[in-house]
PDB file of C-alpha atoms in Angstrom:
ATOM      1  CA  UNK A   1       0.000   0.000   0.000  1.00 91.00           C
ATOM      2  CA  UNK A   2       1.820   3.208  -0.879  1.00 92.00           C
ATOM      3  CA  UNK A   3       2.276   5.983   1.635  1.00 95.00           C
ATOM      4  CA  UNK A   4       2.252   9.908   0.673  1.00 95.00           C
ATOM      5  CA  UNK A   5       4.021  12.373   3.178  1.00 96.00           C
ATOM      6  CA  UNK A   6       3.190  16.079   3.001  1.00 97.00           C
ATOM      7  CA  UNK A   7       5.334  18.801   4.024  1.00 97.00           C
ATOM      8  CA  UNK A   8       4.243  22.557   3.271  1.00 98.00           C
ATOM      9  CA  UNK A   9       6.746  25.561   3.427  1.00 97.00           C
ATOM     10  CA  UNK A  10       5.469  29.221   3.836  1.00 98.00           C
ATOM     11  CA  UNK A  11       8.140  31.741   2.354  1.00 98.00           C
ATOM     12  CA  UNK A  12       8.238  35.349   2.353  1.00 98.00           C
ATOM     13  CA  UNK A  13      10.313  37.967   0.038  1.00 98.00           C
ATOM     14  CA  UNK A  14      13.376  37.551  -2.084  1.00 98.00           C
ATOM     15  CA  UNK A  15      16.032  34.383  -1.502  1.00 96.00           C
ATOM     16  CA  UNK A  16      18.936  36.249   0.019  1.00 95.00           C
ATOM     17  CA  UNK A  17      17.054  38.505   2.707  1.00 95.00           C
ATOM     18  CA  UNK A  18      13.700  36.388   2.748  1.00 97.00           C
ATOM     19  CA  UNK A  19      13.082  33.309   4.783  1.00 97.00           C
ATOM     20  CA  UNK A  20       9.889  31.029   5.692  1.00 98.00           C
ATOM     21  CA  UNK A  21       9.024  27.518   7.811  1.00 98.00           C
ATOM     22  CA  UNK A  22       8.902  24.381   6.942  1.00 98.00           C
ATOM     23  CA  UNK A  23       6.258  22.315   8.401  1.00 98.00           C
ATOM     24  CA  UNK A  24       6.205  18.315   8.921  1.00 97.00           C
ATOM     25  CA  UNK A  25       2.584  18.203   8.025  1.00 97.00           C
ATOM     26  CA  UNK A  26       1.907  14.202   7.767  1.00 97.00           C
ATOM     27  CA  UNK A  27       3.668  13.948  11.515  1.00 97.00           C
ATOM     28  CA  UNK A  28       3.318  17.362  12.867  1.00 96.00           C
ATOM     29  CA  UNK A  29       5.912  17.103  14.695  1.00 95.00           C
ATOM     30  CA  UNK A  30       6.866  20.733  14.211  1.00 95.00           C
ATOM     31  CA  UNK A  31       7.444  23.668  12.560  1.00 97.00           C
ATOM     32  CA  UNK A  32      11.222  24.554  11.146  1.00 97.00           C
ATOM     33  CA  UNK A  33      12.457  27.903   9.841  1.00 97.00           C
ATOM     34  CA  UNK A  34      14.558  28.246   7.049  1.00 97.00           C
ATOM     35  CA  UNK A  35      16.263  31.090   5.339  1.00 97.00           C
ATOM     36  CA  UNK A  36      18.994  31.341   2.421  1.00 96.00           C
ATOM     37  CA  UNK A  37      21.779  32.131   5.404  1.00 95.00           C
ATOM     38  CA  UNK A  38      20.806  29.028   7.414  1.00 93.00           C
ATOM     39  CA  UNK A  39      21.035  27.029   4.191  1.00 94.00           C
ATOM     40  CA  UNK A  40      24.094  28.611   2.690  1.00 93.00           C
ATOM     41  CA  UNK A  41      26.091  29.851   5.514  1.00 92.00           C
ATOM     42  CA  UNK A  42      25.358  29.054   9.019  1.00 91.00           C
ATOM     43  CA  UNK A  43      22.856  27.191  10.052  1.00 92.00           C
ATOM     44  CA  UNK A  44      22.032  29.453  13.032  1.00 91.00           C
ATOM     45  CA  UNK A  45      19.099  27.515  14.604  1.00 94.00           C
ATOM     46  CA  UNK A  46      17.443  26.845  11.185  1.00 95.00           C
ATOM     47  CA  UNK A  47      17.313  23.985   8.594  1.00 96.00           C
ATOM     48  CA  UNK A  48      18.135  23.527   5.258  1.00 96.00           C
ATOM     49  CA  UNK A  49      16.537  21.078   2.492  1.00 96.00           C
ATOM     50  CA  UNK A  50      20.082  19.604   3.256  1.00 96.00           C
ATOM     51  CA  UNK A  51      19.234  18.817   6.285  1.00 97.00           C
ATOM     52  CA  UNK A  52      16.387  17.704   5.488  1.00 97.00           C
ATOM     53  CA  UNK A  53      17.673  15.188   2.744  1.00 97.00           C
ATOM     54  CA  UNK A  54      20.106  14.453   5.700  1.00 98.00           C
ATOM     55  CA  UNK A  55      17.613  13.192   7.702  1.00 98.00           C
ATOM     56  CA  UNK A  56      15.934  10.944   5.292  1.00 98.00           C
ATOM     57  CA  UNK A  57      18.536   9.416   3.913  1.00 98.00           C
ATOM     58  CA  UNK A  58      20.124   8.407   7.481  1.00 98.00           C
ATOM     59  CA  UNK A  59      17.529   7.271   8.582  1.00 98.00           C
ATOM     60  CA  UNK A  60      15.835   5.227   5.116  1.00 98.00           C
ATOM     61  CA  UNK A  61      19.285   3.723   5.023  1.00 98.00           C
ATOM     62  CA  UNK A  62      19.259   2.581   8.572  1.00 99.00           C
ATOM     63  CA  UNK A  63      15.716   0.695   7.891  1.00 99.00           C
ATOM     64  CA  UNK A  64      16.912  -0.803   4.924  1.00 99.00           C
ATOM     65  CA  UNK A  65      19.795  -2.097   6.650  1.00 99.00           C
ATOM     66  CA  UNK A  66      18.266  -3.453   9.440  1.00 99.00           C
ATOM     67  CA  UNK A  67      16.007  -5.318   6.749  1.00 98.00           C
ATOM     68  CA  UNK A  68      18.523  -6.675   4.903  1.00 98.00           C
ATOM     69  CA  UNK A  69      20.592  -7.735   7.549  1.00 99.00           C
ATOM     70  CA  UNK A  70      17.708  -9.473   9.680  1.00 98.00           C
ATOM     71  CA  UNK A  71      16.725 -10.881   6.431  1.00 98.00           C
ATOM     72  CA  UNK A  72      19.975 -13.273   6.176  1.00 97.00           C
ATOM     73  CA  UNK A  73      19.568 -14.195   9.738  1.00 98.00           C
ATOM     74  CA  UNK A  74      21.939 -11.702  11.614  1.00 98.00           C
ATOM     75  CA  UNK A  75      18.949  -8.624  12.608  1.00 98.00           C
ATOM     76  CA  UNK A  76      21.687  -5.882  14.153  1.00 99.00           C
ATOM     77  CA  UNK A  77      21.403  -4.793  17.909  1.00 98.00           C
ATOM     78  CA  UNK A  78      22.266  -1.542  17.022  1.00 98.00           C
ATOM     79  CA  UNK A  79      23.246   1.274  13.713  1.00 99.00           C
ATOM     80  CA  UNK A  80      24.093   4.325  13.964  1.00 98.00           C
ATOM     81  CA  UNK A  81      24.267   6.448  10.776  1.00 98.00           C
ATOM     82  CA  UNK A  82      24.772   9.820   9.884  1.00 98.00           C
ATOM     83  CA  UNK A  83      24.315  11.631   6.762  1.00 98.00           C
ATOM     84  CA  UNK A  84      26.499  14.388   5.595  1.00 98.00           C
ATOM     85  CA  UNK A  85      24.809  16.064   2.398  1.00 97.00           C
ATOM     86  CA  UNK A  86      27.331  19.257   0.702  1.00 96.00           C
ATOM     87  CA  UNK A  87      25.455  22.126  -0.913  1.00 95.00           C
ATOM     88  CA  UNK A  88      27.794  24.188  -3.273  1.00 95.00           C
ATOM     89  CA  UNK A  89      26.359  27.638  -3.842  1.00 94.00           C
ATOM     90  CA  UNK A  90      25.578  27.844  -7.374  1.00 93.00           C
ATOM     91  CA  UNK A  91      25.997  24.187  -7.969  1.00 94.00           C
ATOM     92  CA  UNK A  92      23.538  22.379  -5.738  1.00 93.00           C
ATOM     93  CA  UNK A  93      23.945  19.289  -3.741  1.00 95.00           C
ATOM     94  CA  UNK A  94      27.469  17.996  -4.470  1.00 95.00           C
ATOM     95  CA  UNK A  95      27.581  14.704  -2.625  1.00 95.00           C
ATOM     96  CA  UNK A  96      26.406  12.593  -0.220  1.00 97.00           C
ATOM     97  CA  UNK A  97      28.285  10.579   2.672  1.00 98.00           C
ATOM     98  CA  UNK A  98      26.753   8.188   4.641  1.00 98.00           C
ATOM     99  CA  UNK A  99      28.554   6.905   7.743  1.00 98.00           C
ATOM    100  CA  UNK A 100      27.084   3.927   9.063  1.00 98.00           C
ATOM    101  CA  UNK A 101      28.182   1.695  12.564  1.00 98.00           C
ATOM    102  CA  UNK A 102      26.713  -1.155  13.654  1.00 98.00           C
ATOM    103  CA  UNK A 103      26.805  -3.961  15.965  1.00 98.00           C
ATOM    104  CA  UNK A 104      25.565  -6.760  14.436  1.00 98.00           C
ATOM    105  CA  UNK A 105      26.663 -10.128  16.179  1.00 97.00           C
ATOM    106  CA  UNK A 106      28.034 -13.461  13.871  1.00 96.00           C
ATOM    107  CA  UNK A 107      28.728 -11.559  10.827  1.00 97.00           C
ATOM    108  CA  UNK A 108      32.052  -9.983   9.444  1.00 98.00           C
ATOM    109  CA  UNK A 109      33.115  -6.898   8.379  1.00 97.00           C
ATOM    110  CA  UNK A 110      33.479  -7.378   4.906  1.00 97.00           C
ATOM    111  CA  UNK A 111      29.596  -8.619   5.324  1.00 98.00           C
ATOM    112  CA  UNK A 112      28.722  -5.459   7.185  1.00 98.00           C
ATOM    113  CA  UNK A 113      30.111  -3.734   4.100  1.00 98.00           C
ATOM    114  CA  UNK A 114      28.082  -5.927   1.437  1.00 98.00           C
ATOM    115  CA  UNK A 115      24.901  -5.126   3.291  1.00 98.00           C
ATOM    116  CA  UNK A 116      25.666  -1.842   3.777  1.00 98.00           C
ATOM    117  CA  UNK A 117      26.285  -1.299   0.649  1.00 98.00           C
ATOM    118  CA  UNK A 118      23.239  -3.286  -0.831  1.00 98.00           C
ATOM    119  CA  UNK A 119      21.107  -1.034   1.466  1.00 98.00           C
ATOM    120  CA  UNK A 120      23.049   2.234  -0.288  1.00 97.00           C
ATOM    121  CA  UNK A 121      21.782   1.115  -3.267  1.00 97.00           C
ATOM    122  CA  UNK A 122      18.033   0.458  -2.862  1.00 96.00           C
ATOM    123  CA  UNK A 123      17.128   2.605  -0.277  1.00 97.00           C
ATOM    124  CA  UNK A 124      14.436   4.402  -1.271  1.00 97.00           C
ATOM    125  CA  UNK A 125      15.828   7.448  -0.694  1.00 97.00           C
ATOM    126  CA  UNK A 126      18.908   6.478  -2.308  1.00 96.00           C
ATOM    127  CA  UNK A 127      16.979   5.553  -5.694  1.00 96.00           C
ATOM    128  CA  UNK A 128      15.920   9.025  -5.582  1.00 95.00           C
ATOM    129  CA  UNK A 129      19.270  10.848  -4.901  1.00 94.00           C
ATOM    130  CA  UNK A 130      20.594   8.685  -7.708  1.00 90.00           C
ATOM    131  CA  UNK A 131      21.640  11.746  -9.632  1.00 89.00           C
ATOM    132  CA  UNK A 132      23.550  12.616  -6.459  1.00 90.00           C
ATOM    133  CA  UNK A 133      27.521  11.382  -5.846  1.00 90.00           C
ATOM    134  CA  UNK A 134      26.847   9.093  -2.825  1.00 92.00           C
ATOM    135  CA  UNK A 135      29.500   7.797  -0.185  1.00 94.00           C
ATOM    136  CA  UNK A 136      29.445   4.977   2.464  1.00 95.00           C
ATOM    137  CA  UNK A 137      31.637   4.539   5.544  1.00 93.00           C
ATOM    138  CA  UNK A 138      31.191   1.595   7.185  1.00 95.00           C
ATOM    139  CA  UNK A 139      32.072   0.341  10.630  1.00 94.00           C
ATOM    140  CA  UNK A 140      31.128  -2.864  12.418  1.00 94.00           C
ATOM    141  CA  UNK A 141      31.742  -2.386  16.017  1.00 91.00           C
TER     142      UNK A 141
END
């Protein structure tokens, strides 16, 4: 059964000296504000769609994972994965690294790495980057 997530962003005036919110609308878990600064400079207390790629890549990568992983018979105790997504000013997104650790009991690393890497590449939010350089770190612990 497919899914559909909504978010809704209210923005005022011109890109460099405007700014606006972001609102998780499916969730509602909040309300974010965002600004051409924030996204471009410092983040300041705001978000960025960067950040917001960020966290939907860390953490569709960490499901898909977890599924592959439990699905040869070795589910993971714990991942921990962070997503580092580079915005170039007048380029765009420039590439994505994902930086995954794990502790997943009776496998080896170089099996770690094949899932991870399995889960890099059909990830849903992956599929959709795919126009996007994207890097994987992994570490079993």
């Amino acid at each position: 059964m497919a899914t559909t997530r909504t978010a809704t962003t209210q923005w005022k005036g011109a890109l460099i000296d405007g700014s606006g919110t972001v609102s998780l609308d499916t969730s509602g878990v909040g309300t974010f504000e965002v600004s051409w600064p924030s996204r471009a400079e410092s983040a300041n207390g705001k978000t960025s769609p960067e950040e917001l790629i960020a966290a939907a890549h860390s953490s569709c990568f960490s499901m898909a994972l977890s599924h592959g992983l439990a699905g040869a018979g070795t589910p993971p105790e714990s991942l921990q994965t962070s997503a580092d997504v580079t915005f170039q000013p007048g380029e765009g997104i420039t590439g994505i690294v994902l930086t995954v650790k794990g502790h997943v009991p009776g496998i080896t690393a170089e099996q770690f790495q094949e899932a991870a890497e399995t889960a890099k590449a059909n990830c849903p939010v992956s599929k959709a980057l795919a126009g996007t350089t994207i890097s994987l770190k992994a570490e079993l612990l």
